[in-house]
């Protein structure tokens, strides 16, 4: 059995390698496309997450008709520490306020009035819409909501409100505080996350020959050579593994060595790449077993790719989406954690992650083997 | 001994009966033709023989061994040429042969020798570096065969191997099959849409339709199941009086008449009538200008049995 698997693996690997070589230009283009996607994401990442926005100064005129001499709610909210683009002007009369606004091409006026026993804030905008005005408006809305909550709490609870508010602040702060080891503060960024996820999903797309062979009845013809279903299936798995390992090694050497410039220990790095190749070839085998033609394969692999990218945290951090539990099921998330361990200088590879990835690979490969029916290759 | 014995084989695809209790025996070294219109069950029978699908009932024995019990060992005795061109079209001729050869556990010098031999048999020796996608349809068909004969199979199964092939390649393919059958005593199971090919190539034939065996035997036996009459037409320099009566007396002649200035005879097709007719005319000092014998063909038999042409 092992002898025939070994010989068949040699034949299939040699054939797959020759096929890839014969399609050298398109294979190279696909690989460059993968690298280009990484670069494009890097560009986007730099502009979105590491913003370097040039704020336009926004004059804000405030007139408080209620006549309060203490710094009011709006002045507290609009401190220059929070909004560096604001130029705050306090008006002392309605005329001041109106004149101030009239002399500006682009400004905001906040008129605070007492009406029917309620304090109301009126928003006046001069000039075009802008990102600064938008941010300011949202901040005021949120501030008002919070103020209302406080007011109502005091109105309902009376003297007990102060104690309640203290308790509440402690409770509200708790989920946001997470005690983490100091070293874990150095986690990989979204960019690195994306690069790992992208490869995991993407190489599913460009190394599967099994479904194509199946569609063109080459698998059926191979069966007439007396080769068993299990021999053919596992030989394809091994052949894919070798090819993916080679591609992954090149890709991650470029990612860590050129893109990210993060030194990683070589031994665990090779180990991680081997695990990566195992996961990808298991997924390819699953596709080979499930998909009868390339159209179905493309749809399923794209679905898997984008599910992994979105829910595995490639586009947005998992914590932001509160989807950590779902992410645990994504091989790319587990692989990311494995590579993260390398970057953080952990000794060896995380055994738990390895266990999960082995289990995921085994399930995928075995399901593919179980579903793959010899009679359906005709 | 590598004779094939197909015993009461039945195969269904869901509700559709693809083969209904079909039996046949192919002797070692025989070329056996399987004829039938589309949907007759030819390819299903071949897939069963090659172990690609399982049968619902019955058995297939090769050299007395059951296909059900040891399919992998028996499959290694078979070379299968599928109906479609099943090749890696981005690879070269040699690469394709190497892949299939290695699946048959060939390697090293032996693999190289077998590749050379298969290339020589199929006339592709000068094209071994050529990519399949750049080859003509006929050459691809020949390579399709070459991939099936690398391991010196005892049985060669060809499923319509000459579809869409130019006459030159067709002749090459048919000659290669005859050659392998003659020199290697290879048993051949052959299906074709081309009746004339089957007539010329096969020792015995079976006609299948809608999964059922209609008739099997040698070409003559099959024709006799429908008719044993041939039509002979003789054009002479003149027609002496009493010629039809004279022919009526010849043994084997069922009916003699004169039509359009020619002697028109309906004869027993198994009787060698031509010699007798020439001798009779010679005795009457009548010169024969032209003589034609119109024997019933498999095409007419097929039409008579199935009510449709083979290409339907």
XYZ file of C-alpha atoms in Angstrom:
690
model
C 0.000 0.000 0.000
C 2.662 2.552 1.084
C 4.869 1.544 -1.830
C 2.093 2.197 -4.329
C 1.164 5.494 -2.587
C 4.816 6.524 -2.783
C 5.133 5.614 -6.487
C 1.813 7.250 -7.377
C 2.809 10.367 -5.408
C 6.004 10.547 -7.455
C 4.060 10.235 -10.714
C 1.419 12.795 -9.687
C 3.927 15.260 -8.253
C 6.103 15.025 -11.350
C 3.050 15.549 -13.562
C 1.706 18.478 -11.475
C 5.127 20.100 -11.441
C 5.398 19.777 -15.224
C 1.880 21.171 -15.671
C 2.730 24.184 -13.486
C 6.020 24.621 -15.359
C 4.251 24.415 -18.700
C 1.944 27.190 -17.507
C 4.950 29.103 -16.142
C 3.889 32.591 -17.177
C 0.349 32.389 -15.834
C 1.595 30.774 -12.601
C 4.139 33.565 -12.160
C 1.454 36.179 -12.845
C -0.783 34.604 -10.215
C 2.017 34.648 -7.671
C 2.858 38.276 -8.480
C -0.842 39.107 -8.199
C -0.818 37.617 -4.704
C 2.180 39.745 -3.736
C 0.592 42.797 -5.355
C -2.558 42.291 -3.268
C -0.365 42.344 -0.191
C 1.237 45.581 -1.295
C -2.127 47.173 -2.126
C -3.480 46.219 1.268
C -0.364 47.682 2.831
C -1.037 50.945 1.045
C -4.660 50.956 2.206
C -3.603 50.017 5.727
C -1.120 52.861 5.878
C -3.777 55.361 4.837
C -6.607 54.093 6.981
C -5.028 52.887 10.188
C -1.981 55.123 10.390
C -3.866 58.202 9.322
C -2.023 61.396 8.661
C -4.943 63.723 8.123
C -4.434 67.443 7.643
C -7.268 68.998 9.612
C -8.882 72.182 8.374
C -9.406 74.656 11.237
C -13.064 74.990 12.167
C -14.206 78.089 14.044
C -16.951 77.220 16.545
C -19.041 80.001 18.064
C -20.876 79.295 21.295
C -23.521 81.473 22.862
C -25.152 80.266 26.059
C -28.441 82.140 26.527
C -29.015 80.493 29.893
C -26.402 82.879 31.280
C -24.376 80.294 33.182
C -21.030 81.713 34.278
C -19.448 78.270 34.766
C -17.823 76.535 31.746
C -20.764 74.775 30.150
C -21.370 71.373 28.695
C -20.378 72.315 25.150
C -17.123 73.923 26.214
C -16.186 70.828 28.218
C -16.977 68.605 25.322
C -15.115 70.650 22.740
C -11.775 70.912 24.460
C -8.785 71.380 22.103
C -7.268 68.154 23.461
C -10.070 66.143 21.929
C -10.567 68.155 18.756
C -7.375 69.850 17.594
C -9.094 71.432 14.605
C -11.553 73.490 16.662
C -11.082 77.243 17.185
C -13.458 77.991 20.020
C -15.081 81.463 20.249
C -17.349 82.238 23.179
C -19.921 84.889 22.358
C -21.325 87.059 25.105
C -24.390 88.258 23.257
C -26.661 87.153 20.514
C -25.247 89.916 18.338
C -21.696 88.754 18.941
C -22.740 85.276 18.017
C -24.484 86.285 14.777
C -21.723 88.672 13.709
C -19.070 86.073 14.443
C -20.790 83.554 12.225
C -21.554 86.091 9.495
C -17.877 86.956 9.171
C -16.875 83.314 8.511
C -16.965 81.307 5.284
C -16.811 78.034 7.108
C -17.888 77.751 10.734
C -20.270 76.198 13.208
C -22.434 77.951 15.741
C -23.847 76.360 18.878
C -26.711 78.265 20.463
C -27.719 77.030 23.914
C -31.217 78.025 25.048
C -33.578 77.350 27.895
C -37.012 76.471 26.508
C -40.028 75.008 28.312
C -37.837 73.975 31.219
C -35.336 72.198 28.980
C -31.857 73.146 27.810
C -31.603 72.927 24.046
C -28.564 73.126 21.748
C -29.122 74.563 18.270
C -26.657 73.670 15.508
C -25.837 76.322 12.894
C -23.527 75.583 10.023
C -21.889 78.085 7.673
C -20.278 76.885 4.466
C -19.814 73.408 2.976
C -20.094 70.059 4.723
C -16.778 68.771 6.011
C -15.288 65.861 7.918
C -14.539 68.193 10.862
C -18.182 69.279 11.090
C -19.313 65.705 10.853
C -17.016 64.601 13.684
C -18.126 67.531 15.813
C -21.812 66.837 15.241
C -21.435 63.191 16.216
C -19.489 64.144 19.348
C -22.215 66.552 20.439
C -24.925 63.958 19.805
C -23.062 61.411 21.898
C -22.365 63.987 24.621
C -26.034 64.887 24.802
C -27.022 61.241 25.096
C -24.609 60.759 27.993
C -25.740 63.931 29.699
C -29.355 62.844 29.413
C -28.508 59.485 30.933
C -26.835 61.177 33.883
C -29.702 63.625 34.351
C -32.309 60.882 34.271
C -30.346 58.715 36.658
C -30.105 61.544 39.193
C -33.768 62.390 38.726
C -34.857 58.834 39.388
C -32.428 57.807 42.134
C -32.053 61.079 43.969
C -29.403 60.869 46.744
C -28.555 57.277 45.837
C -27.483 58.320 42.337
C -23.911 59.250 43.333
C -23.204 55.762 44.696
C -24.871 54.156 41.704
C -22.789 56.201 39.283
C -19.574 55.180 41.050
C -20.556 51.490 40.890
C -21.605 51.846 37.294
C -18.343 53.392 36.221
C -16.452 50.481 37.784
C -18.714 47.946 36.066
C -18.625 49.681 32.718
C -14.852 49.872 32.784
C -14.329 46.187 33.593
C -14.760 44.490 30.151
C -12.464 47.026 28.575
C -9.626 46.223 30.896
C -7.717 43.126 29.958
C -4.634 42.055 31.764
C -2.188 40.799 29.205
C 1.474 39.826 29.487
C 3.673 42.688 28.536
C 5.155 40.902 25.540
C 1.721 40.308 23.965
C 1.386 44.005 23.433
C 3.687 43.452 20.465
C 1.063 41.667 18.342
C 1.092 41.524 14.569
C -0.764 44.296 12.840
C -3.702 43.880 10.481
C -1.264 44.079 7.609
C 0.629 41.019 8.713
C -2.637 39.303 9.508
C -3.862 40.022 6.013
C -0.688 38.722 4.387
C -0.957 35.386 6.184
C -4.692 35.027 5.615
C -4.379 35.990 1.997
C -1.869 33.287 1.295
C -3.856 30.632 3.152
C -6.913 31.349 1.108
C -5.239 32.238 -2.112
C -3.027 29.232 -2.675
C -6.156 27.094 -2.618
C -6.962 28.802 -5.888
C -3.781 28.164 -7.744
C -2.495 24.729 -6.986
C -5.463 22.411 -7.402
C -5.049 20.086 -10.365
C -7.242 17.360 -8.926
C -10.605 18.861 -9.860
C -9.393 19.774 -13.338
C -8.118 16.218 -13.819
C -11.395 14.907 -12.504
C -13.388 17.104 -14.874
C -11.295 15.995 -17.854
C -11.700 12.327 -16.857
C -7.998 11.940 -16.243
C -8.780 10.607 -12.780
C -11.103 7.996 -14.305
C -8.360 6.986 -16.692
C -5.877 6.743 -13.834
C -8.253 4.349 -12.081
C -8.076 1.968 -15.025
C -4.362 1.574 -14.261
C -5.366 -0.453 -11.210
C -4.732 2.386 -8.770
C -6.970 2.376 -5.688
C -9.175 5.278 -4.638
C -7.235 5.768 -1.415
C -3.867 5.604 -3.215
C -4.937 8.195 -5.757
C -6.505 10.500 -3.160
C -3.642 10.454 -0.660
C -1.021 10.652 -3.414
C -2.688 13.829 -4.633
C -2.710 15.124 -1.063
C 1.039 14.501 -0.705
C 1.819 15.959 -4.112
C -0.156 19.112 -3.268
C 1.602 19.281 0.083
C 5.052 19.350 -1.534
C 4.013 22.006 -4.067
C 2.281 24.214 -1.478
C 5.251 23.896 0.868
C 7.582 25.184 -1.858
C 5.269 28.098 -2.727
C 4.641 28.925 0.951
C 8.349 28.925 1.692
C 9.012 31.458 -1.069
C 5.988 33.559 -0.142
C 6.674 33.773 3.591
C 10.364 34.374 3.045
C 9.336 37.400 0.961
C 6.673 38.451 3.516
C 8.873 38.241 6.609
C 12.182 39.084 4.953
C 11.174 41.895 2.580
C 7.660 43.170 3.364
C 7.668 43.082 7.160
C 11.387 42.804 7.905
C 10.716 40.799 11.049
C 13.427 38.330 12.044
C 12.015 34.906 12.900
C 13.799 31.751 14.173
C 14.413 29.427 11.208
C 13.417 26.087 12.762
C 9.954 27.101 13.965
C 9.526 29.110 10.753
C 10.001 25.936 8.679
C 7.658 24.133 11.051
C 4.982 26.794 10.573
C 5.363 26.644 6.786
C 4.999 22.840 6.898
C 1.821 23.182 8.955
C 0.599 25.841 6.542
C 1.212 23.482 3.585
C -0.606 20.699 5.424
C -3.683 22.852 6.073
C -3.832 24.122 2.503
C -3.347 20.694 0.902
C -6.008 19.256 3.220
C -8.401 21.945 2.065
C -7.458 21.255 -1.569
C -8.139 17.569 -1.009
C -11.510 18.430 0.466
C -12.280 20.475 -2.655
C -11.061 17.607 -4.838
C -13.389 15.204 -3.088
C -16.423 17.476 -3.022
C -16.238 19.337 -6.339
C -17.061 17.546 -9.551
C -15.964 20.432 -11.747
C -13.927 23.613 -11.667
C -16.930 25.947 -11.535
C -18.102 24.440 -8.259
C -14.524 24.460 -7.008
C -14.123 28.155 -7.820
C -17.341 29.117 -6.050
C -16.517 27.088 -2.923
C -12.893 28.209 -2.759
C -13.840 31.891 -3.187
C -16.479 31.509 -0.488
C -13.894 29.913 1.795
C -11.312 32.573 0.927
C -13.578 35.497 1.772
C -15.040 33.806 4.848
C -11.502 33.345 6.104
C -10.521 36.905 5.238
C -13.580 38.501 6.852
C -14.324 36.263 9.820
C -10.687 35.293 10.422
C -9.853 38.927 11.072
C -7.878 39.821 7.974
C -9.816 42.956 7.107
C -10.886 43.992 10.603
C -9.425 42.925 13.929
C -11.334 39.986 15.373
C -11.807 41.781 18.693
C -13.591 44.673 16.979
C -16.093 42.272 15.425
C -16.612 40.328 18.666
C -16.212 37.190 16.587
C -13.332 35.571 18.379
C -15.267 32.339 18.857
C -15.981 32.050 15.138
C -12.427 33.006 14.258
C -11.189 30.020 16.260
C -12.691 27.808 13.524
C -10.802 29.613 10.766
C -7.516 27.929 9.845
C -6.036 31.283 8.866
C -6.698 32.652 12.366
C -4.935 29.663 13.921
C -2.046 29.987 11.464
C -1.850 33.681 12.234
C -1.495 32.884 15.917
C 1.205 30.361 15.068
C 3.202 32.937 13.090
C 2.526 35.530 15.776
C 4.254 33.242 18.263
C 7.300 33.233 15.989
C 7.369 37.006 15.808
C 7.025 37.318 19.568
C 9.979 34.990 20.032
C 8.100 32.165 21.771
C 10.191 29.019 22.002
C 8.888 26.530 19.412
C 5.352 26.486 18.064
C 2.228 26.748 20.202
C 1.139 23.154 20.888
C -2.539 24.075 21.227
C -2.564 25.841 17.882
C -0.716 22.944 16.297
C -3.259 20.514 17.722
C -6.172 22.557 16.381
C -4.557 22.860 12.945
C -3.794 19.128 12.777
C -7.381 18.376 13.755
C -8.777 20.812 11.189
C -6.529 19.348 8.460
C -7.449 15.786 9.365
C -11.172 16.578 9.304
C -10.929 18.338 5.933
C -8.817 15.619 4.293
C -10.917 12.758 5.689
C -14.222 14.369 4.722
C -12.842 14.835 1.186
C -11.746 11.209 1.075
C -15.090 10.000 2.348
C -17.108 12.120 -0.082
C -14.897 11.328 -3.094
C -16.671 8.576 -5.019
C -14.862 6.590 -7.656
C -18.021 6.171 -9.696
C -18.494 9.941 -9.907
C -15.290 10.602 -11.817
C -16.805 9.359 -15.082
C -5.150 -17.656 -20.625
C -6.800 -14.276 -20.680
C -10.220 -14.942 -22.141
C -13.031 -12.639 -21.030
C -16.301 -14.053 -19.824
C -19.123 -11.629 -19.143
C -21.856 -13.501 -17.313
C -25.433 -12.233 -17.019
C -24.376 -8.692 -16.216
C -27.031 -6.165 -15.279
C -26.423 -2.501 -14.523
C -28.897 0.232 -13.612
C -28.444 3.996 -13.282
C -31.264 4.959 -10.925
C -34.390 3.922 -12.816
C -32.653 3.449 -16.142
C -31.610 -0.025 -17.154
C -28.241 0.375 -18.884
C -27.434 -3.330 -19.295
C -29.936 -6.117 -19.069
C -28.546 -9.573 -18.361
C -25.790 -9.383 -20.990
C -23.483 -12.366 -21.499
C -20.599 -12.848 -23.887
C -17.314 -14.673 -24.128
C -14.215 -13.332 -25.864
C -11.445 -15.809 -26.554
C -7.796 -14.973 -26.019
C -6.283 -13.293 -29.067
C -9.675 -12.481 -30.552
C -10.797 -9.101 -31.857
C -14.349 -8.648 -30.674
C -16.598 -5.837 -31.859
C -19.326 -4.256 -29.796
C -21.869 -2.433 -31.925
C -24.883 -0.413 -31.037
C -26.412 3.046 -31.370
C -25.885 5.753 -28.745
C -27.302 4.658 -25.405
C -27.045 0.979 -26.303
C -24.878 0.220 -23.253
C -21.496 -0.254 -24.965
C -19.613 2.246 -22.805
C -21.300 0.957 -19.643
C -20.134 -2.557 -20.502
C -16.605 -1.246 -21.063
C -16.633 0.697 -17.782
C -17.705 -2.479 -15.988
C -14.956 -4.477 -17.661
C -12.382 -1.844 -16.694
C -13.646 -1.823 -13.118
C -14.670 1.849 -13.210
C -18.190 1.067 -12.018
C -19.724 -1.825 -10.198
C -22.380 -4.162 -11.604
C -25.752 -4.794 -9.985
C -25.695 -8.505 -10.771
C -23.681 -11.011 -12.767
C -19.914 -11.209 -12.984
C -16.994 -10.584 -15.310
C -14.213 -13.156 -15.362
C -10.801 -12.590 -16.904
C -8.788 -15.774 -17.230
C -11.266 -17.344 -14.834
C -10.717 -14.715 -12.122
C -13.610 -12.589 -10.955
C -13.523 -8.842 -11.468
C -15.483 -8.516 -8.248
C -12.853 -10.307 -6.184
C -9.560 -8.955 -7.519
C -10.310 -5.835 -9.581
C -6.906 -4.145 -9.109
C -4.912 -7.164 -10.354
C -7.205 -7.702 -13.325
C -7.239 -4.014 -14.246
C -3.479 -4.202 -14.690
C -4.095 -6.704 -17.504
C -6.285 -4.246 -19.374
C -5.338 -1.297 -21.529
C -8.257 1.120 -21.764
C -8.626 3.664 -24.551
C -11.486 5.991 -23.617
C -13.929 7.498 -26.056
C -12.751 11.033 -25.266
C -9.197 12.210 -25.684
C -8.070 11.980 -22.070
C -4.613 13.524 -21.986
C -2.771 16.371 -20.255
C -2.849 18.846 -23.093
C -0.263 21.241 -21.686
C 2.291 18.429 -21.426
C 4.321 16.785 -24.160
C 3.702 13.361 -25.666
C 6.567 11.930 -23.616
C 5.355 13.529 -20.363
C 1.926 11.993 -20.826
C 3.401 8.579 -21.499
C 5.693 8.883 -18.489
C 2.786 9.726 -16.184
C 0.598 6.815 -17.259
C 3.609 4.482 -17.378
C 4.491 5.329 -13.786
C 0.927 4.663 -12.693
C 1.430 1.188 -14.189
C 4.526 0.886 -11.947
C 6.990 1.261 -14.809
C 10.192 3.160 -14.140
C 13.764 3.717 -15.318
C 14.993 1.933 -18.424
C 11.925 -0.257 -18.678
C 9.685 2.807 -18.797
C 11.877 4.366 -21.497
C 11.753 1.177 -23.565
C 7.998 0.896 -23.256
C 7.568 4.544 -24.249
C 9.702 3.986 -27.354
C 7.742 0.873 -28.211
C 4.339 2.586 -27.768
C 5.535 5.540 -29.862
C 6.679 3.180 -32.607
C 3.415 1.224 -32.667
C 1.317 4.387 -32.886
C 3.650 6.167 -35.312
C 4.434 9.050 -32.965
C 8.182 8.536 -32.650
C 8.998 11.853 -34.276
C 6.527 13.766 -32.123
C 7.550 12.801 -28.592
C 8.578 16.363 -27.701
C 5.421 17.932 -29.079
C 2.813 19.380 -26.729
C -0.543 17.625 -26.934
C -2.491 20.850 -27.422
C -0.550 21.506 -30.637
C -1.249 18.073 -32.138
C -3.921 17.185 -34.691
C -7.009 15.220 -33.637
C -5.683 12.068 -35.280
C -2.352 12.275 -33.476
C -4.091 12.841 -30.161
C -6.177 9.723 -30.806
C -3.004 7.754 -31.452
C -1.439 9.056 -28.244
C -4.655 8.115 -26.444
C -3.934 4.547 -27.555
C -0.204 4.738 -26.805
C -0.963 5.595 -23.157
C -3.041 2.424 -22.889
C -0.488 -0.022 -24.279
C 2.593 1.011 -22.298
C 2.297 -1.866 -19.839
C 1.834 -4.587 -22.500
C -1.770 -5.300 -21.604
C -3.188 -8.708 -22.402
C -6.515 -7.122 -23.199
C -6.997 -3.888 -25.107
C -10.355 -2.147 -24.756
C -11.015 0.583 -27.305
C -14.106 2.744 -27.010
C -14.676 4.316 -30.416
C -11.012 5.136 -30.987
C -11.406 6.570 -34.472
C -14.112 9.192 -33.917
C -13.311 12.390 -35.797
C -10.076 11.051 -37.210
C -8.721 11.628 -40.727
C -8.450 8.549 -43.007
C -4.668 8.377 -42.664
C -4.736 8.288 -38.879
C -7.682 5.891 -38.948
C -5.732 3.456 -41.106
C -2.764 3.836 -38.800
C -4.892 3.101 -35.747
C -6.568 0.051 -37.299
C -3.241 -1.287 -38.532
C -1.700 -0.794 -35.086
C -4.561 -2.762 -33.511
C -4.141 -5.608 -36.012
C -0.387 -5.597 -35.449
C -0.688 -5.818 -31.657
C -3.299 -8.534 -31.960
C -1.110 -10.515 -34.357
C 2.282 -10.136 -32.681
C 1.314 -9.994 -29.007
C -1.793 -12.177 -29.147
C -3.590 -9.268 -27.555
C -7.312 -9.723 -26.994
C -9.173 -6.702 -28.319
C -12.616 -5.397 -27.433
C -13.571 -2.728 -29.909
C -16.571 -0.441 -30.198
C -17.227 1.767 -33.162
C -19.848 3.762 -34.948
C -18.192 2.829 -38.221
C -19.675 -0.455 -39.408
C -17.106 -0.935 -42.144
C -14.326 -0.720 -39.538
C -15.964 -3.347 -37.364
C -16.539 -5.587 -40.383
C -12.946 -5.326 -41.479
C -11.337 -5.635 -38.058
C -13.380 -7.938 -35.865
C -13.466 -11.716 -35.734
C -16.773 -11.706 -33.902
C -19.328 -9.084 -33.007
C -22.207 -8.345 -30.696
C -25.013 -5.930 -31.411
C -26.478 -4.236 -28.368
C -29.475 -1.958 -28.165
C -31.127 -0.407 -25.109
C -28.899 -2.502 -22.875
C -29.920 -5.803 -24.416
C -27.959 -8.215 -26.557
C -29.647 -8.510 -29.941
C -27.279 -10.864 -31.678
C -23.669 -12.072 -31.519
C -21.406 -14.227 -33.673
C -19.158 -13.911 -36.695
C -20.092 -11.431 -39.370
C -21.540 -14.208 -41.574
C -23.483 -15.702 -38.689
C -24.968 -12.334 -37.804
C -25.960 -11.625 -41.391
C -27.556 -15.050 -41.663
C -29.799 -14.338 -38.732
C -31.508 -11.804 -40.963
C -30.962 -13.032 -44.532
C -28.860 -15.528 -46.449
C -29.506 -14.027 -49.861
C -27.156 -12.054 -52.095
C -27.890 -10.253 -55.345
C -25.638 -10.943 -58.376
C -25.831 -8.784 -61.487
C -24.073 -9.817 -64.717
C -23.620 -7.611 -67.773
C -22.878 -9.665 -70.892
C -22.139 -8.854 -74.558
C -25.529 -10.346 -75.480
C -28.396 -12.184 -73.825
C -29.083 -15.592 -75.359
C -32.619 -16.912 -75.235
C -33.398 -19.176 -72.294
C -30.627 -17.653 -70.158
C -32.879 -17.148 -67.134
C -34.083 -20.735 -67.322
C -30.465 -21.924 -67.591
C -29.518 -19.983 -64.433
C -32.630 -21.220 -62.628
C -31.155 -24.725 -62.920
C -27.866 -23.733 -61.214
C -27.703 -24.933 -57.601
C -27.780 -22.016 -55.186
C -29.718 -19.707 -57.530
C -33.101 -18.948 -56.026
C -34.426 -16.661 -58.698
C -33.126 -15.520 -62.112
C -34.429 -12.669 -64.262
C -33.301 -10.026 -66.734
C -33.455 -6.389 -65.641
C -32.197 -3.370 -67.589
C -30.239 -5.643 -69.937
C -28.494 -7.410 -67.086
C -28.891 -10.900 -65.664
C -30.279 -10.431 -62.150
C -29.843 -13.380 -59.747
C -30.975 -13.849 -56.166
C -28.644 -16.464 -54.711
C -27.788 -18.260 -51.499
C -25.030 -16.072 -50.045
C -23.175 -19.047 -48.612
C -22.884 -20.674 -52.076
C -19.897 -19.689 -54.277
C -22.113 -18.735 -57.210
C -19.732 -16.539 -59.167
C -17.585 -19.394 -60.425
C -20.661 -21.408 -61.478
C -22.161 -18.430 -63.306
C -18.975 -17.698 -65.234
C -18.648 -21.354 -66.208
C -22.261 -21.458 -67.463
C -21.844 -18.307 -69.542
C -18.559 -19.585 -70.892
C -20.330 -22.763 -72.044
C -22.885 -20.607 -73.872
C -20.034 -18.581 -75.439
C -21.290 -15.419 -73.795
C -18.661 -12.904 -72.701
C -18.985 -11.310 -69.270
C -18.455 -7.534 -69.349
C -19.194 -6.814 -65.718
C -20.241 -8.811 -62.674
C -21.257 -7.465 -59.259
C -22.220 -9.265 -56.080
C -24.293 -7.334 -53.582
C -23.958 -9.134 -50.265
C -25.989 -7.983 -47.266
C -23.800 -5.879 -44.944
C -23.778 -5.439 -41.207
C -25.298 -2.019 -41.797
C -28.359 -3.575 -43.419
C -28.500 -6.232 -40.723
C -28.260 -3.595 -38.034
C -31.025 -1.602 -39.644
C -33.140 -4.705 -39.915
C -32.637 -5.741 -36.266
C -32.764 -2.405 -34.467
C -34.884 -0.440 -36.893
C -32.310 2.371 -36.832
C -28.985 3.243 -38.339
C -25.838 2.770 -36.234
C -25.179 6.495 -36.033
C -28.628 7.257 -34.538
